[in-house]
Short mmCIF file of C-alpha atoms in Angstrom, two decimals:
data_model
loop_
_atom_site.label_atom_id
_atom_site.label_comp_id
_atom_site.label_asym_id
_atom_site.label_seq_id
_atom_site.Cartn_x
_atom_site.Cartn_y
_atom_site.Cartn_z
CA MET A 1212 113.03 105.33 145.28
CA LYS A 1213 112.12 106.74 141.97
CA ILE A 1214 113.98 105.66 138.52
CA PRO A 1215 116.20 108.48 137.86
CA ALA A 1216 115.55 108.78 134.25
CA THR A 1217 113.42 111.08 131.86
CA VAL A 1218 110.24 109.97 129.97
CA GLY A 1219 109.47 111.95 126.85
CA MET A 1220 105.87 112.14 125.30
CA LEU A 1221 104.36 113.94 122.47
CA THR A 1222 100.50 114.81 122.93
CA TYR A 1223 97.84 116.56 120.89
CA ASN A 1224 93.93 116.13 122.16
CA SER A 1225 95.47 112.74 123.95
CA ALA A 1226 92.93 112.74 127.08
CA ASP A 1227 91.60 109.33 125.81
CA THR A 1228 94.85 107.32 126.10
CA LEU A 1229 97.15 109.77 128.32
CA GLN A 1230 96.48 108.41 131.87
CA ARG A 1231 97.07 104.87 130.66
CA ALA A 1232 100.56 105.80 129.07
CA LEU A 1233 101.41 107.93 132.50
CA GLU A 1234 100.36 105.13 134.87
CA SER A 1235 103.01 102.85 133.11
CA VAL A 1236 105.83 105.02 133.92
CA LYS A 1237 104.80 106.42 137.26
CA GLU A 1238 107.96 105.30 138.58
CA PHE A 1239 110.24 107.23 136.57
CA ASP A 1240 111.37 110.75 138.64
CA ASP A 1241 110.70 112.92 135.33
CA ILE A 1242 108.01 113.10 132.72
CA VAL A 1243 108.17 115.74 130.22
CA ILE A 1244 105.37 116.38 127.68
CA CYS A 1245 105.95 118.51 124.34
CA ASP A 1246 101.99 119.23 123.56
CA GLY A 1247 100.46 120.32 120.16
CA GLY A 1248 97.96 122.61 121.45
CA SER A 1249 95.37 120.22 123.10
CA THR A 1250 91.86 121.49 123.76
CA ASP A 1251 90.59 118.54 125.42
CA GLY A 1252 91.58 117.50 128.94
CA THR A 1253 95.39 116.64 127.94
CA LEU A 1254 97.11 119.12 129.99
CA ASN A 1255 94.69 119.00 133.05
CA ILE A 1256 95.67 114.93 133.01
CA ALA A 1257 99.31 115.96 132.72
CA ARG A 1258 100.01 118.23 135.32
CA ALA A 1259 97.49 116.34 137.98
CA PHE A 1260 99.95 113.55 137.29
CA GLY A 1261 103.06 116.02 137.89
CA ALA A 1262 104.65 115.94 134.22
CA ARG A 1263 106.26 119.13 132.58
CA VAL A 1264 104.26 120.56 129.83
CA ILE A 1265 106.14 122.21 126.98
CA PRO A 1266 104.47 123.75 123.73
CA GLN A 1267 105.94 122.45 120.42
CA HIS A 1268 107.76 124.91 118.45
CA PRO A 1269 106.02 126.59 115.53
CA GLU A 1270 109.08 125.89 113.25
CA PHE A 1271 108.25 122.06 113.58
CA LYS A 1272 104.52 122.63 112.47
CA ASN A 1273 102.62 123.27 109.47
CA PRO A 1274 100.17 126.34 109.22
CA ASN A 1275 97.23 124.15 110.06
CA GLY A 1276 99.08 123.01 113.41
CA THR A 1277 100.31 119.65 112.19
CA LEU A 1278 103.66 118.18 112.78
CA LYS A 1279 106.30 118.48 109.91
CA ASP A 1280 109.19 117.68 111.83
CA TYR A 1281 108.56 114.70 114.31
CA ALA A 1282 112.39 114.76 114.96
CA GLY A 1283 112.31 118.32 115.87
CA VAL A 1284 109.77 118.00 118.73
CA ARG A 1285 111.31 115.28 119.95
CA ASN A 1286 114.47 116.92 120.53
CA GLN A 1287 112.71 119.61 122.63
CA LEU A 1288 111.92 116.73 124.80
CA LEU A 1289 115.50 115.68 124.82
CA GLU A 1290 116.75 119.28 125.44
CA ALA A 1291 114.50 119.90 128.48
CA ALA A 1292 115.05 116.23 130.24
CA LYS A 1293 115.96 116.76 133.71
CA TYR A 1294 118.11 113.24 133.42
CA ASP A 1295 120.88 112.16 130.72
CA TRP A 1296 118.75 108.70 130.95
CA PHE A 1297 115.69 109.17 128.72
CA LEU A 1298 112.73 106.96 127.27
CA TYR A 1299 109.92 108.32 124.98
CA ILE A 1300 106.99 106.56 124.50
CA ASP A 1301 103.91 107.95 122.48
CA SER A 1302 100.89 109.34 124.83
CA ASP A 1303 98.97 106.12 122.94
CA GLU A 1304 101.45 103.54 124.27
CA THR A 1305 102.72 102.28 127.75
CA ALA A 1306 105.87 100.89 128.90
CA SER A 1307 105.44 97.25 129.88
CA PRO A 1308 106.22 96.52 133.84
CA GLY A 1309 109.11 94.27 132.56
CA LEU A 1310 110.77 96.94 130.66
CA VAL A 1311 110.30 99.44 133.82
CA SER A 1312 111.94 96.52 135.42
CA ASP A 1313 114.63 96.38 132.97
CA ILE A 1314 115.47 100.12 132.65
CA HIS A 1315 115.57 100.24 136.60
CA ALA A 1316 118.76 97.96 136.36
CA ALA A 1317 119.94 99.85 133.02
CA THR A 1318 120.25 102.87 134.86
CA THR A 1319 122.68 101.60 137.51
CA SER A 1320 125.52 100.70 134.70
CA SER A 1321 127.40 103.01 132.81
CA VAL A 1322 127.57 100.82 129.46
CA PRO A 1323 125.51 100.14 127.40
CA LEU A 1324 124.35 103.55 126.82
CA VAL A 1325 121.76 102.64 123.86
CA TYR A 1326 119.52 100.31 124.14
CA ARG A 1327 116.90 98.59 121.83
CA VAL A 1328 113.55 97.71 123.02
CA PRO A 1329 111.19 95.47 121.39
CA ILE A 1330 107.66 96.39 120.08
CA GLY A 1331 104.54 94.41 121.63
CA ILE A 1332 100.93 95.20 120.33
CA MET A 1333 97.95 95.12 122.48
CA MET A 1334 94.88 94.73 120.61
CA ASP A 1335 91.78 95.55 122.31
CA GLY A 1336 93.33 94.65 125.54
CA ARG A 1337 94.89 91.62 124.50
CA TYR A 1338 98.45 90.83 123.84
CA ILE A 1339 99.48 89.63 120.20
CA LYS A 1340 101.73 87.22 120.34
CA HIS A 1341 102.67 86.60 116.51
CA SER A 1342 103.03 89.72 114.09
CA SER A 1343 104.82 90.19 111.16
CA ASN A 1344 107.02 93.00 112.59
CA TYR A 1345 108.16 90.72 115.39
CA PRO A 1346 110.74 90.70 116.36
CA GLY A 1347 110.93 94.37 116.03
CA TYR A 1348 113.31 96.73 118.01
CA GLN A 1349 113.51 100.57 118.11
CA HIS A 1350 116.42 102.53 120.34
CA ARG A 1351 113.62 103.86 122.60
CA PHE A 1352 116.10 103.94 125.89
CA PHE A 1353 119.56 105.57 125.73
CA ASN A 1354 121.85 108.32 127.71
CA ARG A 1355 122.52 111.64 126.10
CA LEU A 1356 126.29 110.88 126.75
CA SER A 1357 125.92 108.78 123.65
CA ALA A 1358 125.41 112.27 121.86
CA ALA A 1359 121.89 110.19 120.73
CA HIS A 1360 119.75 112.83 118.90
CA PHE A 1361 116.60 112.42 116.73
CA VAL A 1362 116.68 112.76 113.12
CA ARG A 1363 114.36 112.52 109.93
CA PRO A 1364 111.07 114.88 109.79
CA VAL A 1365 108.77 111.15 109.63
CA HIS A 1366 109.41 108.02 110.94
CA GLU A 1367 112.05 109.44 113.25
CA ARG A 1368 114.83 107.58 114.78
CA ILE A 1369 117.90 108.64 116.88
CA GLU A 1370 121.61 108.83 115.86
CA PHE A 1371 124.31 108.31 118.24
CA ALA A 1372 128.09 108.11 118.47
CA ALA A 1373 130.12 105.64 116.32
CA GLY A 1374 131.31 103.01 118.85
CA THR A 1375 128.44 103.17 121.35
CA LYS A 1376 127.87 99.83 122.97
CA VAL A 1377 124.07 98.97 122.00
CA GLY A 1378 122.09 96.81 124.77
CA THR A 1379 118.87 94.84 124.12
CA PHE A 1380 116.08 94.75 126.51
CA ALA A 1381 113.81 91.40 126.82
CA HIS A 1382 110.44 93.25 127.52
CA PRO A 1383 108.65 95.44 125.25
CA TRP A 1384 106.72 98.75 124.78
CA TYR A 1385 103.46 98.01 123.82
CA VAL A 1386 101.23 100.07 120.91
CA HIS A 1387 97.95 99.61 121.98
CA THR A 1388 95.46 99.17 118.78
CA THR A 1389 91.86 98.12 118.35
CA ARG A 1390 90.46 95.34 115.71
CA ASP A 1391 89.04 98.15 113.97
CA TYR A 1392 92.13 99.66 113.31
CA TRP A 1393 93.74 96.60 111.75
CA HIS A 1394 90.71 96.31 109.59
CA HIS A 1395 91.31 99.72 108.13
CA TYR A 1396 94.97 99.94 108.50
CA LEU A 1397 95.82 101.84 105.22
CA ARG A 1398 92.99 104.68 106.38
CA GLU A 1399 94.55 104.88 109.87
CA THR A 1400 97.94 105.41 108.67
CA GLY A 1401 97.34 107.47 105.76
CA GLY A 1402 98.36 110.89 107.82
CA TYR A 1403 101.95 109.91 107.70
CA ARG A 1404 102.47 108.98 103.73
CA PRO A 1405 102.10 112.41 102.64
CA LEU A 1406 105.24 113.81 104.35
CA GLU A 1407 107.51 110.65 102.76
CA ILE A 1408 105.86 111.35 99.39
CA THR A 1409 107.16 115.07 99.65
CA LYS A 1410 110.43 114.34 100.32
CA ALA A 1411 110.82 111.49 97.93
CA CYS A 1412 108.94 113.13 95.28
CA VAL A 1413 112.07 115.59 94.48
CA GLU A 1414 114.74 112.85 94.67
CA PRO A 1415 116.46 111.61 91.37
CA TRP A 1416 114.75 108.64 89.72
CA GLY A 1417 117.77 106.58 90.27
CA THR A 1418 117.36 106.87 94.18
CA TYR A 1419 113.28 106.37 93.53
CA LEU A 1420 114.08 102.73 91.79
CA LEU A 1421 116.25 101.68 94.73
CA GLY A 1422 113.74 102.63 97.26
CA ALA A 1423 110.97 101.12 95.07
CA LEU A 1424 113.08 97.81 95.03
CA TRP A 1425 113.57 98.29 98.97
CA GLN A 1426 109.94 98.80 99.08
CA LEU A 1427 109.06 95.50 97.74
CA ARG A 1428 111.39 93.77 99.41
CA ILE A 1429 109.55 94.66 102.82
CA CYS A 1430 106.28 93.88 101.16
CA LEU A 1431 107.30 90.49 100.03
CA VAL A 1432 108.97 89.69 103.67
CA ILE A 1433 105.31 90.73 105.31
CA VAL A 1434 103.45 88.23 103.33
CA ALA A 1435 105.90 85.42 103.98
CA LYS A 1436 105.94 86.01 107.51
CA SER A 1437 102.36 86.61 108.20
CA LEU A 1438 101.64 83.54 106.12
CA TRP A 1439 104.22 81.52 108.39
CA ASN A 1440 102.61 83.06 111.54
CA TYR A 1441 98.98 82.04 110.26
CA LEU A 1442 100.12 78.32 109.25
CA ARG A 1443 101.94 78.14 112.75
CA TYR A 1444 99.95 79.57 114.95
CA GLY A 1445 96.36 80.23 113.51
CA PHE A 1446 94.57 83.09 113.82
CA ARG A 1447 93.99 83.62 117.66
CA ASP A 1448 97.10 85.14 118.80
CA THR A 1449 97.99 86.86 115.54
CA LEU A 1450 97.18 90.17 113.58
CA PRO A 1451 93.54 90.08 111.75
CA VAL A 1452 94.66 89.14 107.99
CA ARG A 1453 93.06 92.13 106.82
CA GLY A 1454 95.84 94.15 109.00
CA GLU A 1455 98.93 92.05 107.53
CA LEU A 1456 97.43 93.05 104.19
CA GLY A 1457 97.29 96.38 104.94
CA ARG A 1458 100.93 96.71 106.25
CA ALA A 1459 101.96 94.70 103.17
CA ALA A 1460 100.12 97.27 100.96
CA VAL A 1461 101.67 100.23 102.59
CA PRO A 1462 104.94 100.00 100.68
CA LEU A 1463 103.25 99.44 97.07
CA VAL A 1464 101.14 102.60 97.87
CA LEU A 1465 103.91 104.67 98.77
CA VAL A 1466 106.18 103.35 95.66
CA TRP A 1467 102.67 104.15 93.24
CA LYS A 1468 102.09 107.67 94.94
CA ILE A 1469 105.85 108.96 94.63
CA PHE A 1470 105.63 107.57 91.08
CA ILE A 1471 102.66 109.86 90.13
CA CYS A 1472 104.24 112.52 91.98
CA LYS A 1473 107.13 112.40 90.49
CA LEU A 1474 105.58 112.21 86.75
CA SER A 1475 103.78 115.24 88.03
CA ARG A 1476 106.54 117.32 88.74
CA LYS A 1477 108.03 116.64 85.78
CA SER A 1478 105.17 117.43 83.44
CA THR A 1479 105.21 121.07 85.35
CA SER A 1480 108.78 121.55 85.11
#
């Protein structure tokens, strides 16, 4: 019997990875894809797998077709879901077999209504056992009875009713990456930063300074955890050093670019 839950995915020219993602959630009864106008084989793969496809609404997109509001399109998926139980993963991610089993068991219970799911990193098909962002959790599986909905246009997350009981799954969802990706982490993740910079640029200087301190803390935590992992576990089951350095550099790059943006905005006002 299929799992009585909906899986929601965002796609845009995702043919290279979508089959793998769909295979990982084939035990779910309902799969909905919100597509950004794919021109490759994405839609054919989705429909062959029995997934429902809806278009991303223009109000959530920039004039060039890129997304400006990730929460908006994720809420489209939530509104289109057949079931109250909802899992979201991206088209280049997968649900681990253990996570699928965890979810199957959870759907037979009325509480908790929201679950934290641990992240797992697969690099060139090999599981990375130790990373500076372990343990890392996101609220990836939840019930709409919790009033859960997505917020924030970038680095979106869910908000849910106060007092909602939250559970934690033991098994991860996987983010699939390559060694080359980690060697060029800043370049590969650069597409997300302009949205953050634009939003932070118009905030008061006091808010900026508090945010800068928080970003510095993130940088130091990444460096400290990475050093600990390399000293304790070596380099075989950990991320490449350049990858961890890239992750540590992201907060500093954000702080600097927001600072430049604010100075530029002040000089033109």
